[in-house]
mmCIF file of N, CA and C in Angstrom:
data_model
loop_
_atom_site.group_PDB
_atom_site.id
_atom_site.type_symbol
_atom_site.label_atom_id
_atom_site.label_comp_id
_atom_site.label_asym_id
_atom_site.label_seq_id
_atom_site.Cartn_x
_atom_site.Cartn_y
_atom_site.Cartn_z
ATOM 1 N N UNK A 29 96.938 128.379 127.419
ATOM 2 C CA UNK A 29 96.431 128.476 126.172
ATOM 3 C C UNK A 29 94.868 128.997 126.285
ATOM 4 N N UNK A 30 94.493 129.819 125.639
ATOM 5 C CA UNK A 30 93.040 130.371 125.781
ATOM 6 C C UNK A 30 92.154 129.567 124.988
ATOM 7 N N UNK A 31 90.833 129.555 125.239
ATOM 8 C CA UNK A 31 89.951 128.542 124.479
ATOM 9 C C UNK A 31 89.828 128.694 123.130
ATOM 10 N N UNK A 32 90.081 129.801 122.563
ATOM 11 C CA UNK A 32 89.902 130.045 121.086
ATOM 12 C C UNK A 32 91.198 129.302 120.525
ATOM 13 N N UNK A 33 92.396 129.533 121.068
ATOM 14 C CA UNK A 33 93.586 128.860 120.492
ATOM 15 C C UNK A 33 93.476 127.355 120.560
ATOM 16 N N UNK A 34 92.939 126.916 121.679
ATOM 17 C CA UNK A 34 92.746 125.536 121.957
ATOM 18 C C UNK A 34 91.717 124.834 120.918
ATOM 19 N N UNK A 35 90.749 125.613 120.812
ATOM 20 C CA UNK A 35 89.720 124.947 119.792
ATOM 21 C C UNK A 35 90.236 125.040 118.318
ATOM 22 N N UNK A 36 90.968 126.094 117.999
ATOM 23 C CA UNK A 36 91.605 126.244 116.610
ATOM 24 C C UNK A 36 92.593 125.263 116.447
ATOM 25 N N UNK A 37 93.409 124.936 117.393
ATOM 26 C CA UNK A 37 94.420 124.017 117.362
ATOM 27 C C UNK A 37 93.799 122.477 117.218
ATOM 28 N N UNK A 38 92.743 122.237 117.906
ATOM 29 C CA UNK A 38 91.992 120.958 117.817
ATOM 30 C C UNK A 38 91.389 120.818 116.405
ATOM 31 N N UNK A 39 90.878 121.953 115.847
ATOM 32 C CA UNK A 39 90.476 121.792 114.546
ATOM 33 C C UNK A 39 91.470 121.623 113.415
ATOM 34 N N UNK A 40 92.671 122.339 113.642
ATOM 35 C CA UNK A 40 93.703 122.127 112.858
ATOM 36 C C UNK A 40 94.298 120.750 112.740
ATOM 37 N N UNK A 41 94.329 120.209 113.980
ATOM 38 C CA UNK A 41 94.776 118.736 114.075
ATOM 39 C C UNK A 41 93.792 117.808 113.448
ATOM 40 N N UNK A 42 92.472 117.995 113.690
ATOM 41 C CA UNK A 42 91.477 117.181 113.086
ATOM 42 C C UNK A 42 91.506 117.280 111.548
ATOM 43 N N UNK A 43 91.648 118.405 111.062
ATOM 44 C CA UNK A 43 91.903 118.584 109.430
ATOM 45 C C UNK A 43 93.031 117.811 108.981
ATOM 46 N N UNK A 44 94.186 117.943 109.683
ATOM 47 C CA UNK A 44 95.310 117.087 109.357
ATOM 48 C C UNK A 44 95.103 115.551 109.233
ATOM 49 N N UNK A 45 94.410 115.136 110.372
ATOM 50 C CA UNK A 45 94.133 113.738 110.625
ATOM 51 C C UNK A 45 93.181 113.359 109.457
ATOM 52 N N UNK A 46 92.120 114.182 109.137
ATOM 53 C CA UNK A 46 91.145 113.870 108.030
ATOM 54 C C UNK A 46 91.788 113.800 106.737
ATOM 55 N N UNK A 47 92.827 114.687 106.493
ATOM 56 C CA UNK A 47 93.544 114.719 105.164
ATOM 57 C C UNK A 47 94.334 113.371 105.067
ATOM 58 N N UNK A 48 95.045 112.986 106.135
ATOM 59 C CA UNK A 48 95.862 111.799 106.102
ATOM 60 C C UNK A 48 94.971 110.424 105.907
ATOM 61 N N UNK A 49 93.686 110.589 106.598
ATOM 62 C CA UNK A 49 92.781 109.473 106.403
ATOM 63 C C UNK A 49 92.319 109.309 104.838
ATOM 64 N N UNK A 50 92.044 110.597 104.405
ATOM 65 C CA UNK A 50 91.546 110.563 103.018
ATOM 66 C C UNK A 50 92.709 110.010 102.007
ATOM 67 N N UNK A 51 93.824 110.505 102.272
ATOM 68 C CA UNK A 51 94.901 110.024 101.323
ATOM 69 C C UNK A 51 95.053 108.455 101.457
ATOM 70 N N UNK A 52 94.836 107.952 102.659
ATOM 71 C CA UNK A 52 94.911 106.469 103.030
ATOM 72 C C UNK A 52 93.911 105.753 102.335
ATOM 73 N N UNK A 53 92.697 106.358 102.334
ATOM 74 C CA UNK A 53 91.449 105.634 101.734
ATOM 75 C C UNK A 53 91.637 105.663 100.154
ATOM 76 N N UNK A 54 92.101 106.744 99.540
ATOM 77 C CA UNK A 54 92.368 106.876 98.140
ATOM 78 C C UNK A 54 93.390 105.717 97.746
ATOM 79 N N UNK A 55 94.474 105.776 98.443
ATOM 80 C CA UNK A 55 95.495 104.668 98.067
ATOM 81 C C UNK A 55 94.927 103.258 98.181
ATOM 82 N N UNK A 56 94.116 103.038 99.213
ATOM 83 C CA UNK A 56 93.522 101.717 99.350
ATOM 84 C C UNK A 56 92.617 101.431 98.241
ATOM 85 N N UNK A 57 91.769 102.371 97.725
ATOM 86 C CA UNK A 57 90.899 102.379 96.656
ATOM 87 C C UNK A 57 91.631 101.938 95.443
ATOM 88 N N UNK A 58 92.745 102.651 95.204
ATOM 89 C CA UNK A 58 93.517 102.459 93.930
ATOM 90 C C UNK A 58 94.213 101.070 94.003
ATOM 91 N N UNK A 59 94.549 100.571 95.124
ATOM 92 C CA UNK A 59 95.132 99.154 95.272
ATOM 93 C C UNK A 59 93.968 98.150 94.778
ATOM 94 N N UNK A 60 92.672 98.377 95.273
ATOM 95 C CA UNK A 60 91.593 97.489 94.967
ATOM 96 C C UNK A 60 91.310 97.636 93.447
ATOM 97 N N UNK A 61 91.302 98.760 92.991
ATOM 98 C CA UNK A 61 91.019 99.076 91.541
ATOM 99 C C UNK A 61 91.939 98.289 90.649
ATOM 100 N N UNK A 62 93.225 98.098 91.062
ATOM 101 C CA UNK A 62 94.230 97.511 90.294
ATOM 102 C C UNK A 62 94.044 96.150 90.346
ATOM 103 N N UNK A 63 93.337 95.522 91.135
ATOM 104 C CA UNK A 63 93.196 94.047 91.367
ATOM 105 C C UNK A 63 92.126 93.574 90.513
ATOM 106 N N UNK A 64 91.019 94.453 90.090
ATOM 107 C CA UNK A 64 89.858 93.909 89.438
ATOM 108 C C UNK A 64 89.951 94.446 88.015
ATOM 109 N N UNK A 65 89.322 93.618 87.038
ATOM 110 C CA UNK A 65 89.163 94.112 85.680
ATOM 111 C C UNK A 65 88.486 95.484 85.623
ATOM 112 N N UNK A 66 88.785 96.206 84.509
ATOM 113 C CA UNK A 66 88.214 97.513 84.375
ATOM 114 C C UNK A 66 87.213 97.388 83.101
ATOM 115 N N UNK A 67 86.338 98.366 83.035
ATOM 116 C CA UNK A 67 85.464 98.648 81.919
ATOM 117 C C UNK A 67 85.190 100.066 81.739
ATOM 118 N N UNK A 68 84.636 100.476 80.573
ATOM 119 C CA UNK A 68 84.487 101.886 80.375
ATOM 120 C C UNK A 68 83.246 102.323 81.305
ATOM 121 N N UNK A 69 82.162 101.609 81.274
ATOM 122 C CA UNK A 69 80.981 102.041 82.116
ATOM 123 C C UNK A 69 80.304 100.700 82.580
ATOM 124 N N UNK A 70 79.877 100.813 83.767
ATOM 125 C CA UNK A 70 79.243 99.783 84.425
ATOM 126 C C UNK A 70 79.999 99.311 85.720
ATOM 127 N N UNK A 71 79.582 98.247 86.199
ATOM 128 C CA UNK A 71 80.355 97.757 87.410
ATOM 129 C C UNK A 71 80.913 96.258 87.243
ATOM 130 N N UNK A 72 81.922 96.089 88.069
ATOM 131 C CA UNK A 72 82.649 94.907 88.217
ATOM 132 C C UNK A 72 82.517 94.396 89.632
ATOM 133 N N UNK A 73 82.249 93.186 89.910
ATOM 134 C CA UNK A 73 82.179 92.578 91.221
ATOM 135 C C UNK A 73 82.991 91.409 91.262
ATOM 136 N N UNK A 74 83.692 91.254 92.367
ATOM 137 C CA UNK A 74 84.481 89.984 92.566
ATOM 138 C C UNK A 74 84.420 89.785 94.075
ATOM 139 N N UNK A 75 84.648 88.512 94.450
ATOM 140 C CA UNK A 75 84.554 88.028 95.944
ATOM 141 C C UNK A 75 85.967 87.622 96.270
ATOM 142 N N UNK A 76 86.332 87.948 97.573
ATOM 143 C CA UNK A 76 87.550 87.267 98.211
ATOM 144 C C UNK A 76 86.923 86.382 99.279
ATOM 145 N N UNK A 77 87.762 85.977 100.126
ATOM 146 C CA UNK A 77 87.308 85.049 101.243
ATOM 147 C C UNK A 77 86.372 85.817 102.240
ATOM 148 N N UNK A 78 86.689 87.030 102.517
ATOM 149 C CA UNK A 78 86.029 87.884 103.544
ATOM 150 C C UNK A 78 85.231 89.094 102.959
ATOM 151 N N UNK A 79 85.499 89.540 101.830
ATOM 152 C CA UNK A 79 84.814 90.708 101.260
ATOM 153 C C UNK A 79 84.319 90.525 99.697
ATOM 154 N N UNK A 80 83.198 91.208 99.533
ATOM 155 C CA UNK A 80 82.703 91.229 98.102
ATOM 156 C C UNK A 80 82.982 92.663 97.781
ATOM 157 N N UNK A 81 83.643 92.921 96.623
ATOM 158 C CA UNK A 81 84.146 94.180 96.157
ATOM 159 C C UNK A 81 83.484 94.502 94.801
ATOM 160 N N UNK A 82 82.693 95.627 94.837
ATOM 161 C CA UNK A 82 82.128 96.186 93.451
ATOM 162 C C UNK A 82 82.823 97.529 93.182
ATOM 163 N N UNK A 83 83.250 97.573 91.913
ATOM 164 C CA UNK A 83 83.707 98.804 91.463
ATOM 165 C C UNK A 83 82.875 99.365 90.320
ATOM 166 N N UNK A 84 82.390 100.590 90.320
ATOM 167 C CA UNK A 84 81.533 101.137 89.349
ATOM 168 C C UNK A 84 82.350 102.083 88.502
ATOM 169 N N UNK A 85 82.355 102.036 87.200
ATOM 170 C CA UNK A 85 83.112 102.818 86.269
ATOM 171 C C UNK A 85 82.007 103.759 85.520
ATOM 172 N N UNK A 86 82.432 104.855 85.196
ATOM 173 C CA UNK A 86 81.525 105.724 84.381
ATOM 174 C C UNK A 86 82.240 106.919 83.941
ATOM 175 N N UNK A 87 81.448 107.890 83.410
ATOM 176 C CA UNK A 87 82.080 109.187 82.954
ATOM 177 C C UNK A 87 81.177 110.346 83.572
ATOM 178 N N UNK A 88 81.704 111.289 84.042
ATOM 179 C CA UNK A 88 81.019 112.500 84.378
ATOM 180 C C UNK A 88 80.847 113.431 83.152
ATOM 181 N N UNK A 89 79.588 113.716 82.902
ATOM 182 C CA UNK A 89 79.272 114.414 81.612
ATOM 183 C C UNK A 89 78.698 115.818 81.888
ATOM 184 N N UNK A 90 79.167 116.828 81.265
ATOM 185 C CA UNK A 90 78.768 118.157 81.428
ATOM 186 C C UNK A 90 78.370 118.721 79.994
ATOM 187 N N UNK A 91 77.574 119.831 79.997
ATOM 188 C CA UNK A 91 77.017 120.420 78.770
ATOM 189 C C UNK A 91 77.615 121.838 78.679
ATOM 190 N N UNK A 92 78.108 122.132 77.460
ATOM 191 C CA UNK A 92 78.587 123.523 77.185
ATOM 192 C C UNK A 92 77.361 124.302 76.810
ATOM 193 N N UNK A 93 76.752 125.132 77.603
ATOM 194 C CA UNK A 93 75.451 125.734 77.371
ATOM 195 C C UNK A 93 75.573 126.638 76.148
ATOM 196 N N UNK A 94 76.667 127.343 75.850
ATOM 197 C CA UNK A 94 76.771 128.253 74.687
ATOM 198 C C UNK A 94 76.749 127.270 73.419
ATOM 199 N N UNK A 95 77.506 126.229 73.414
ATOM 200 C CA UNK A 95 77.463 125.416 72.271
ATOM 201 C C UNK A 95 76.060 124.750 72.082
ATOM 202 N N UNK A 96 75.559 124.359 73.151
ATOM 203 C CA UNK A 96 74.218 123.686 73.151
ATOM 204 C C UNK A 96 73.206 124.603 72.392
ATOM 205 N N UNK A 97 73.181 125.893 72.643
ATOM 206 C CA UNK A 97 72.267 126.826 71.998
ATOM 207 C C UNK A 97 72.540 126.774 70.615
ATOM 208 N N UNK A 98 73.765 126.618 70.256
ATOM 209 C CA UNK A 98 74.057 126.616 68.700
ATOM 210 C C UNK A 98 73.502 125.369 67.889
ATOM 211 N N UNK A 99 73.453 124.315 68.590
ATOM 212 C CA UNK A 99 72.842 122.992 67.886
ATOM 213 C C UNK A 99 71.426 122.747 68.323
ATOM 214 N N UNK A 100 70.823 123.373 69.227
ATOM 215 C CA UNK A 100 69.545 122.928 69.840
ATOM 216 C C UNK A 100 68.456 122.857 68.620
ATOM 217 N N UNK A 101 68.494 123.856 67.897
ATOM 218 C CA UNK A 101 67.421 123.876 66.790
ATOM 219 C C UNK A 101 67.600 122.919 65.702
ATOM 220 N N UNK A 102 68.753 122.181 65.650
ATOM 221 C CA UNK A 102 68.921 121.182 64.620
ATOM 222 C C UNK A 102 68.565 119.749 65.178
ATOM 223 N N UNK A 103 68.156 119.604 66.381
ATOM 224 C CA UNK A 103 67.850 118.336 67.043
ATOM 225 C C UNK A 103 66.175 118.391 67.248
ATOM 226 N N UNK A 104 65.539 117.297 66.840
ATOM 227 C CA UNK A 104 64.162 117.199 67.178
ATOM 228 C C UNK A 104 63.734 117.546 68.611
ATOM 229 N N UNK A 105 62.708 118.394 68.862
ATOM 230 C CA UNK A 105 62.334 118.754 70.220
ATOM 231 C C UNK A 105 62.216 117.469 71.075
ATOM 232 N N UNK A 106 61.484 116.539 70.616
ATOM 233 C CA UNK A 106 61.251 115.450 71.556
ATOM 234 C C UNK A 106 62.404 114.635 71.828
ATOM 235 N N UNK A 107 63.424 114.512 70.866
ATOM 236 C CA UNK A 107 64.560 113.813 71.134
ATOM 237 C C UNK A 107 65.531 114.689 72.074
ATOM 238 N N UNK A 108 65.531 115.978 71.833
ATOM 239 C CA UNK A 108 66.296 116.841 72.675
ATOM 240 C C UNK A 108 65.846 116.839 74.105
ATOM 241 N N UNK A 109 64.476 116.717 74.384
ATOM 242 C CA UNK A 109 63.890 116.851 75.650
ATOM 243 C C UNK A 109 64.200 115.449 76.386
ATOM 244 N N UNK A 110 64.541 114.442 75.706
ATOM 245 C CA UNK A 110 64.893 113.203 76.416
ATOM 246 C C UNK A 110 66.359 113.112 76.858
ATOM 247 N N UNK A 111 67.097 114.018 76.232
ATOM 248 C CA UNK A 111 68.533 114.091 76.620
ATOM 249 C C UNK A 111 68.901 115.202 77.597
ATOM 250 N N UNK A 112 68.248 116.350 77.474
ATOM 251 C CA UNK A 112 68.603 117.573 78.193
ATOM 252 C C UNK A 112 67.489 117.951 79.128
ATOM 253 N N UNK A 113 67.927 118.020 80.403
ATOM 254 C CA UNK A 113 67.116 118.512 81.434
ATOM 255 C C UNK A 113 67.429 119.909 81.875
ATOM 256 N N UNK A 114 66.412 120.601 82.135
ATOM 257 C CA UNK A 114 66.703 122.044 82.788
ATOM 258 C C UNK A 114 66.201 122.057 84.108
ATOM 259 N N UNK A 115 67.056 122.425 85.029
ATOM 260 C CA UNK A 115 66.610 122.417 86.416
ATOM 261 C C UNK A 115 66.554 123.912 86.894
ATOM 262 N N UNK A 116 65.501 124.307 87.499
ATOM 263 C CA UNK A 116 65.506 125.695 88.063
ATOM 264 C C UNK A 116 66.353 125.824 89.146
ATOM 265 N N UNK A 117 67.045 126.944 89.220
ATOM 266 C CA UNK A 117 67.961 127.222 90.290
ATOM 267 C C UNK A 117 67.752 128.765 90.740
ATOM 268 N N UNK A 118 68.146 129.053 91.942
ATOM 269 C CA UNK A 118 67.777 130.416 92.440
ATOM 270 C C UNK A 118 69.022 131.354 92.232
ATOM 271 N N UNK A 119 68.790 132.539 91.900
ATOM 272 C CA UNK A 119 69.753 133.638 91.903
ATOM 273 C C UNK A 119 69.541 134.294 93.314
ATOM 274 N N UNK A 120 70.380 134.138 94.214
ATOM 275 C CA UNK A 120 70.232 134.715 95.492
ATOM 276 C C UNK A 120 70.159 136.295 95.509
ATOM 277 N N UNK A 121 71.002 136.862 94.588
ATOM 278 C CA UNK A 121 70.914 138.304 94.474
ATOM 279 C C UNK A 121 69.596 138.776 94.021
ATOM 280 N N UNK A 122 69.021 137.941 93.049
ATOM 281 C CA UNK A 122 67.607 138.408 92.435
ATOM 282 C C UNK A 122 66.568 138.195 93.474
ATOM 283 N N UNK A 123 66.784 137.129 94.227
ATOM 284 C CA UNK A 123 65.736 136.655 95.350
ATOM 285 C C UNK A 123 65.696 137.828 96.446
ATOM 286 N N UNK A 124 66.996 138.179 96.821
ATOM 287 C CA UNK A 124 67.043 139.298 97.898
ATOM 288 C C UNK A 124 66.331 140.713 97.220
ATOM 289 N N UNK A 125 66.612 140.998 96.062
ATOM 290 C CA UNK A 125 66.043 142.062 95.464
ATOM 291 C C UNK A 125 64.526 142.003 95.444
ATOM 292 N N UNK A 126 64.023 140.866 94.909
ATOM 293 C CA UNK A 126 62.543 140.610 95.113
ATOM 294 C C UNK A 126 61.895 140.758 96.497
ATOM 295 N N UNK A 127 62.711 140.199 97.433
ATOM 296 C CA UNK A 127 62.124 140.215 98.793
ATOM 297 C C UNK A 127 62.108 141.778 99.282
ATOM 298 N N UNK A 128 63.070 142.583 98.970
ATOM 299 C CA UNK A 128 63.043 143.900 99.404
ATOM 300 C C UNK A 128 62.168 144.856 98.480
ATOM 301 N N UNK A 129 62.176 144.695 97.129
ATOM 302 C CA UNK A 129 61.423 145.470 96.334
ATOM 303 C C UNK A 129 60.151 145.118 95.685
ATOM 304 N N UNK A 130 59.820 143.849 95.768
ATOM 305 C CA UNK A 130 58.621 143.365 95.279
ATOM 306 C C UNK A 130 58.008 142.290 96.243
ATOM 307 N N UNK A 131 57.532 142.732 97.425
ATOM 308 C CA UNK A 131 57.169 141.852 98.427
ATOM 309 C C UNK A 131 56.016 140.910 97.977
ATOM 310 N N UNK A 132 55.031 141.323 97.189
ATOM 311 C CA UNK A 132 54.021 140.498 96.619
ATOM 312 C C UNK A 132 54.470 139.355 95.805
ATOM 313 N N UNK A 133 55.257 139.700 94.929
ATOM 314 C CA UNK A 133 55.923 138.645 94.030
ATOM 315 C C UNK A 133 56.814 137.621 94.833
ATOM 316 N N UNK A 134 57.488 138.193 95.795
ATOM 317 C CA UNK A 134 58.301 137.375 96.734
ATOM 318 C C UNK A 134 57.566 136.367 97.524
ATOM 319 N N UNK A 135 56.302 136.983 98.031
ATOM 320 C CA UNK A 135 55.446 136.183 98.876
ATOM 321 C C UNK A 135 54.957 134.917 98.121
ATOM 322 N N UNK A 136 54.578 135.096 96.771
ATOM 323 C CA UNK A 136 54.160 133.964 95.894
ATOM 324 C C UNK A 136 55.272 133.039 95.571
ATOM 325 N N UNK A 137 56.476 133.494 95.241
ATOM 326 C CA UNK A 137 57.581 132.694 94.928
ATOM 327 C C UNK A 137 58.106 131.930 96.260
ATOM 328 N N UNK A 138 57.997 132.562 97.385
ATOM 329 C CA UNK A 138 58.564 131.958 98.526
ATOM 330 C C UNK A 138 57.791 130.603 98.934
ATOM 331 N N UNK A 139 56.574 130.561 98.409
ATOM 332 C CA UNK A 139 55.774 129.240 98.718
ATOM 333 C C UNK A 139 56.377 128.051 98.182
ATOM 334 N N UNK A 140 57.247 128.294 97.012
ATOM 335 C CA UNK A 140 57.795 127.086 96.433
ATOM 336 C C UNK A 140 59.367 126.994 96.771
ATOM 337 N N UNK A 141 59.892 127.694 97.646
ATOM 338 C CA UNK A 141 61.300 127.697 98.006
ATOM 339 C C UNK A 141 61.340 127.040 99.346
ATOM 340 N N UNK A 142 62.367 126.090 99.546
ATOM 341 C CA UNK A 142 62.753 125.466 100.743
ATOM 342 C C UNK A 142 63.891 126.048 101.177
ATOM 343 N N UNK A 143 64.031 126.568 102.411
ATOM 344 C CA UNK A 143 65.373 127.063 102.931
ATOM 345 C C UNK A 143 65.722 126.315 104.162
ATOM 346 N N UNK A 144 66.887 126.020 104.256
ATOM 347 C CA UNK A 144 67.466 125.376 105.573
ATOM 348 C C UNK A 144 68.803 125.944 105.821
ATOM 349 N N UNK A 145 69.244 126.040 107.022
ATOM 350 C CA UNK A 145 70.532 126.631 107.399
ATOM 351 C C UNK A 145 71.593 125.906 106.865
ATOM 352 N N UNK A 146 72.577 126.570 106.334
ATOM 353 C CA UNK A 146 73.851 126.021 105.817
ATOM 354 C C UNK A 146 74.844 125.712 106.800
ATOM 355 N N UNK A 147 75.739 124.840 106.680
ATOM 356 C CA UNK A 147 76.721 124.484 107.610
ATOM 357 C C UNK A 147 77.702 125.791 107.664
ATOM 358 N N UNK A 148 77.831 126.179 108.946
ATOM 359 C CA UNK A 148 78.882 127.386 109.191
ATOM 360 C C UNK A 148 80.226 127.054 108.529
ATOM 361 N N UNK A 149 80.805 128.007 107.839
ATOM 362 C CA UNK A 149 82.206 127.763 107.322
ATOM 363 C C UNK A 149 83.136 128.373 108.398
ATOM 364 N N UNK A 150 84.091 127.519 108.682
ATOM 365 C CA UNK A 150 85.070 128.018 109.715
ATOM 366 C C UNK A 150 86.403 127.967 109.076
ATOM 367 N N UNK A 151 87.177 129.071 109.320
ATOM 368 C CA UNK A 151 88.541 129.241 108.700
ATOM 369 C C UNK A 151 89.444 129.618 109.989
ATOM 370 N N UNK A 152 90.549 128.884 109.996
ATOM 371 C CA UNK A 152 91.527 129.374 110.990
ATOM 372 C C UNK A 152 92.871 129.648 110.368
ATOM 373 N N UNK A 153 93.592 130.563 110.838
ATOM 374 C CA UNK A 153 94.877 130.971 110.270
ATOM 375 C C UNK A 153 95.845 131.103 111.470
ATOM 376 N N UNK A 154 96.983 130.501 111.428
ATOM 377 C CA UNK A 154 98.083 130.700 112.451
ATOM 378 C C UNK A 154 98.585 132.075 112.444
ATOM 379 N N UNK A 155 98.680 132.736 113.659
ATOM 380 C CA UNK A 155 99.352 133.992 113.653
ATOM 381 C C UNK A 155 100.789 133.783 113.945
ATOM 382 N N UNK A 156 101.595 134.416 113.064
ATOM 383 C CA UNK A 156 102.961 134.331 113.259
ATOM 384 C C UNK A 156 103.351 134.820 114.770
ATOM 385 N N UNK A 157 104.310 134.032 115.409
ATOM 386 C CA UNK A 157 104.511 134.374 116.818
ATOM 387 C C UNK A 157 105.035 135.723 117.170
ATOM 388 N N UNK A 158 105.825 136.416 116.246
ATOM 389 C CA UNK A 158 106.289 137.662 116.534
ATOM 390 C C UNK A 158 105.167 138.635 116.392
ATOM 391 N N UNK A 159 104.006 138.387 115.663
ATOM 392 C CA UNK A 159 102.864 139.324 115.686
ATOM 393 C C UNK A 159 101.948 138.976 116.886
ATOM 394 N N UNK A 160 101.962 137.595 117.304
ATOM 395 C CA UNK A 160 101.180 137.316 118.401
ATOM 396 C C UNK A 160 101.636 138.000 119.707
ATOM 397 N N UNK A 161 103.067 138.072 119.806
ATOM 398 C CA UNK A 161 103.606 138.651 121.033
ATOM 399 C C UNK A 161 103.354 140.164 121.073
ATOM 400 N N UNK A 162 103.183 140.917 119.879
ATOM 401 C CA UNK A 162 103.067 142.298 119.878
ATOM 402 C C UNK A 162 101.639 142.584 120.207
ATOM 403 N N UNK A 163 100.549 141.594 120.063
ATOM 404 C CA UNK A 163 99.276 141.972 120.263
ATOM 405 C C UNK A 163 98.751 141.939 121.690
#
């Protein structure tokens, strides 16, 4: 077996192991959750003989930006600003355009941008054996 196939097989095996471990963890979490009282939001803590267990309940909330625009003017600005945060985010396409076409503006903006390498994405795909033999 060549080194690429060996490394790909090892990755495939690790991903399967990781999937099974994740499933086992989720099942164990559900078992614990079923043993403690529930609440809409907040945490519940109980102690066994060997472990102290805390479960936190809550809601993930999102905002429909189009609908928000329709009601924004009907809410007092100070109240609105207490509830809604706007976080600047980058448009990579726009940033690359600026870098290529507006170097002065890019140099100014680059002072407030932090860049760090992303984790490389690895994808493996098994080659059907009849195609592998033909290659």
